[in-house]
Amino acid sequence: MSSAAWSYFLFTFSLVVVFVCIIVYYYNPRRKKEIEAPKQRMLEDDEVMPDSKRKGGAHE
């Protein structure tokens, strides 16, 4: 194999390794709370402010 072929192979292999490392880091069970927190915050109900001027909706 030529040096160009080896360089393409090593570059592709390094990209695959980086991709696998990102996937392993993101789906690590120790990070579950950190990943789930924003999803849970979106599902929580908003607090109603007493001086709110909103009309309609479920908070009335």
GROMACS .gro file of N, CA and C in nm:
model
  180
    1MET      N    1   0.084  -0.118   0.000
    1MET     CA    2   0.000   0.000   0.000
    1MET      C    3   0.089   0.124   0.000
    2SER      N    4   0.040   0.224  -0.067
    2SER     CA    5   0.116   0.348  -0.074
    2SER      C    6   0.098   0.430   0.054
    3SER      N    7   0.177   0.531   0.067
    3SER     CA    8   0.167   0.615   0.187
    3SER      C    9   0.036   0.692   0.189
    4ALA      N   10  -0.017   0.728   0.073
    4ALA     CA   11  -0.146   0.797   0.069
    4ALA      C   12  -0.258   0.705   0.118
    5ALA      N   13  -0.253   0.580   0.078
    5ALA     CA   14  -0.355   0.484   0.123
    5ALA      C   15  -0.347   0.464   0.274
    6TRP      N   16  -0.225   0.455   0.326
    6TRP     CA   17  -0.209   0.440   0.472
    6TRP      C   18  -0.260   0.564   0.545
    7SER      N   19  -0.234   0.680   0.491
    7SER     CA   20  -0.279   0.801   0.559
    7SER      C   21  -0.432   0.810   0.559
    8TYR      N   22  -0.497   0.773   0.449
    8TYR     CA   23  -0.643   0.771   0.445
    8TYR      C   24  -0.697   0.668   0.544
    9PHE      N   25  -0.634   0.553   0.549
    9PHE     CA   26  -0.677   0.449   0.642
    9PHE      C   27  -0.665   0.496   0.786
   10LEU      N   28  -0.551   0.554   0.822
   10LEU     CA   29  -0.531   0.601   0.959
   10LEU      C   30  -0.625   0.715   0.995
   11PHE      N   31  -0.650   0.804   0.901
   11PHE     CA   32  -0.744   0.914   0.925
   11PHE      C   33  -0.885   0.860   0.948
   12THR      N   34  -0.929   0.768   0.864
   12THR     CA   35  -1.062   0.708   0.879
   12THR      C   36  -1.072   0.632   1.010
   13PHE      N   37  -0.970   0.557   1.042
   13PHE     CA   38  -0.969   0.482   1.167
   13PHE      C   39  -0.975   0.575   1.288
   14SER      N   40  -0.903   0.686   1.282
   14SER     CA   41  -0.905   0.780   1.394
   14SER      C   42  -1.042   0.846   1.409
   15LEU      N   43  -1.109   0.874   1.297
   15LEU     CA   44  -1.245   0.930   1.305
   15LEU      C   45  -1.342   0.830   1.367
   16VAL      N   46  -1.329   0.704   1.333
   16VAL     CA   47  -1.415   0.601   1.392
   16VAL      C   48  -1.390   0.591   1.541
   17VAL      N   49  -1.264   0.596   1.582
   17VAL     CA   50  -1.231   0.589   1.725
   17VAL      C   51  -1.290   0.709   1.799
   18VAL      N   52  -1.279   0.828   1.743
   18VAL     CA   53  -1.336   0.947   1.807
   18VAL      C   54  -1.487   0.934   1.817
   19PHE      N   55  -1.552   0.888   1.712
   19PHE     CA   56  -1.697   0.871   1.714
   19PHE      C   57  -1.740   0.772   1.821
   20VAL      N   58  -1.671   0.660   1.831
   20VAL     CA   59  -1.703   0.559   1.932
   20VAL      C   60  -1.682   0.616   2.072
   21CYS      N   61  -1.576   0.692   2.091
   21CYS     CA   62  -1.551   0.753   2.223
   21CYS      C   63  -1.662   0.851   2.261
   22ILE      N   64  -1.711   0.928   2.166
   22ILE     CA   65  -1.820   1.021   2.194
   22ILE      C   66  -1.946   0.945   2.233
   23ILE      N   67  -1.978   0.839   2.161
   23ILE     CA   68  -2.097   0.759   2.191
   23ILE      C   69  -2.085   0.696   2.329
   24VAL      N   70  -1.970   0.639   2.360
   24VAL     CA   71  -1.950   0.575   2.491
   24VAL      C   72  -1.960   0.679   2.602
   25TYR      N   73  -1.903   0.797   2.582
   25TYR     CA   74  -1.908   0.902   2.683
   25TYR      C   75  -2.052   0.947   2.707
   26TYR      N   76  -2.128   0.968   2.599
   26TYR     CA   77  -2.264   1.020   2.612
   26TYR      C   78  -2.356   0.919   2.679
   27TYR      N   79  -2.347   0.793   2.642
   27TYR     CA   80  -2.438   0.692   2.694
   27TYR      C   81  -2.384   0.620   2.818
   28ASN      N   82  -2.284   0.675   2.882
   28ASN     CA   83  -2.229   0.618   3.004
   28ASN      C   84  -2.336   0.623   3.114
   29PRO      N   85  -2.361   0.513   3.185
   29PRO     CA   86  -2.466   0.512   3.288
   29PRO      C   87  -2.442   0.613   3.400
   30ARG      N   88  -2.318   0.651   3.426
   30ARG     CA   89  -2.292   0.749   3.531
   30ARG      C   90  -2.342   0.887   3.494
   31ARG      N   91  -2.366   0.915   3.368
   31ARG     CA   92  -2.414   1.046   3.324
   31ARG      C   93  -2.565   1.051   3.308
   32LYS      N   94  -2.636   0.947   3.345
   32LYS     CA   95  -2.780   0.939   3.320
   32LYS      C   96  -2.856   1.056   3.381
   33LYS      N   97  -2.827   1.090   3.508
   33LYS     CA   98  -2.897   1.202   3.572
   33LYS      C   99  -2.871   1.333   3.498
   34GLU      N  100  -2.750   1.354   3.456
   34GLU     CA  101  -2.714   1.477   3.386
   34GLU      C  102  -2.786   1.487   3.251
   35ILE      N  103  -2.804   1.374   3.186
   35ILE     CA  104  -2.871   1.372   3.056
   35ILE      C  105  -3.022   1.385   3.072
   36GLU      N  106  -3.077   1.321   3.174
   36GLU     CA  107  -3.222   1.319   3.193
   36GLU      C  108  -3.276   1.449   3.253
   37ALA      N  109  -3.195   1.527   3.322
   37ALA     CA  110  -3.242   1.648   3.392
   37ALA      C  111  -3.311   1.748   3.299
   38PRO      N  112  -3.254   1.785   3.184
   38PRO     CA  113  -3.325   1.880   3.097
   38PRO      C  114  -3.458   1.826   3.045
   39LYS      N  115  -3.466   1.697   3.019
   39LYS     CA  116  -3.593   1.640   2.972
   39LYS      C  117  -3.698   1.649   3.081
   40GLN      N  118  -3.659   1.622   3.205
   40GLN     CA  119  -3.755   1.628   3.314
   40GLN      C  120  -3.798   1.772   3.342
   41ARG      N  121  -3.707   1.868   3.328
   41ARG     CA  122  -3.743   2.009   3.348
   41ARG      C  123  -3.845   2.054   3.245
   42MET      N  124  -3.834   2.005   3.122
   42MET     CA  125  -3.932   2.044   3.020
   42MET      C  126  -4.071   1.992   3.052
   43LEU      N  127  -4.078   1.878   3.118
   43LEU     CA  128  -4.208   1.816   3.146
   43LEU      C  129  -4.273   1.870   3.272
   44GLU      N  130  -4.199   1.942   3.356
   44GLU     CA  131  -4.256   1.997   3.478
   44GLU      C  132  -4.350   2.111   3.444
   45ASP      N  133  -4.453   2.130   3.529
   45ASP     CA  134  -4.545   2.241   3.510
   45ASP      C  135  -4.476   2.371   3.548
   46ASP      N  136  -4.512   2.477   3.477
   46ASP     CA  137  -4.460   2.609   3.511
   46ASP      C  138  -4.531   2.660   3.635
   47GLU      N  139  -4.460   2.737   3.716
   47GLU     CA  140  -4.523   2.798   3.832
   47GLU      C  141  -4.600   2.921   3.787
   48VAL      N  142  -4.718   2.943   3.847
   48VAL     CA  143  -4.801   3.057   3.812
   48VAL      C  144  -4.763   3.172   3.904
   49MET      N  145  -4.734   3.285   3.846
   49MET     CA  146  -4.703   3.404   3.924
   49MET      C  147  -4.834   3.472   3.963
   50PRO      N  148  -4.847   3.520   4.088
   50PRO     CA  149  -4.973   3.581   4.132
   50PRO      C  150  -5.009   3.706   4.054
   51ASP      N  151  -4.914   3.782   4.006
   51ASP     CA  152  -4.944   3.904   3.932
   51ASP      C  153  -4.940   3.882   3.781
   52SER      N  154  -4.959   3.759   3.742
   52SER     CA  155  -4.952   3.725   3.600
   52SER      C  156  -5.069   3.787   3.525
   53LYS      N  157  -5.042   3.838   3.407
   53LYS     CA  158  -5.146   3.899   3.324
   53LYS      C  159  -5.196   3.804   3.216
   54ARG      N  160  -5.157   3.678   3.225
   54ARG     CA  161  -5.196   3.581   3.123
   54ARG      C  162  -5.346   3.555   3.129
   55LYS      N  163  -5.404   3.541   3.015
   55LYS     CA  164  -5.546   3.508   3.004
   55LYS      C  165  -5.557   3.374   2.934
   56GLY      N  166  -5.648   3.291   2.982
   56GLY     CA  167  -5.670   3.162   2.919
   56GLY      C  168  -5.567   3.062   2.960
   57GLY      N  169  -5.578   2.943   2.905
   57GLY     CA  170  -5.482   2.839   2.935
   57GLY      C  171  -5.518   2.763   3.061
   58ALA      N  172  -5.434   2.673   3.101
   58ALA     CA  173  -5.462   2.585   3.214
   58ALA      C  174  -5.430   2.650   3.348
   59HIS      N  175  -5.368   2.766   3.349
   59HIS     CA  176  -5.325   2.827   3.474
   59HIS      C  177  -5.425   2.924   3.532
   60GLU      N  178  -5.538   2.940   3.470
   60GLU     CA  179  -5.634   3.039   3.515
   60GLU      C  180  -5.716   2.991   3.630
   0.00000   0.00000   0.00000
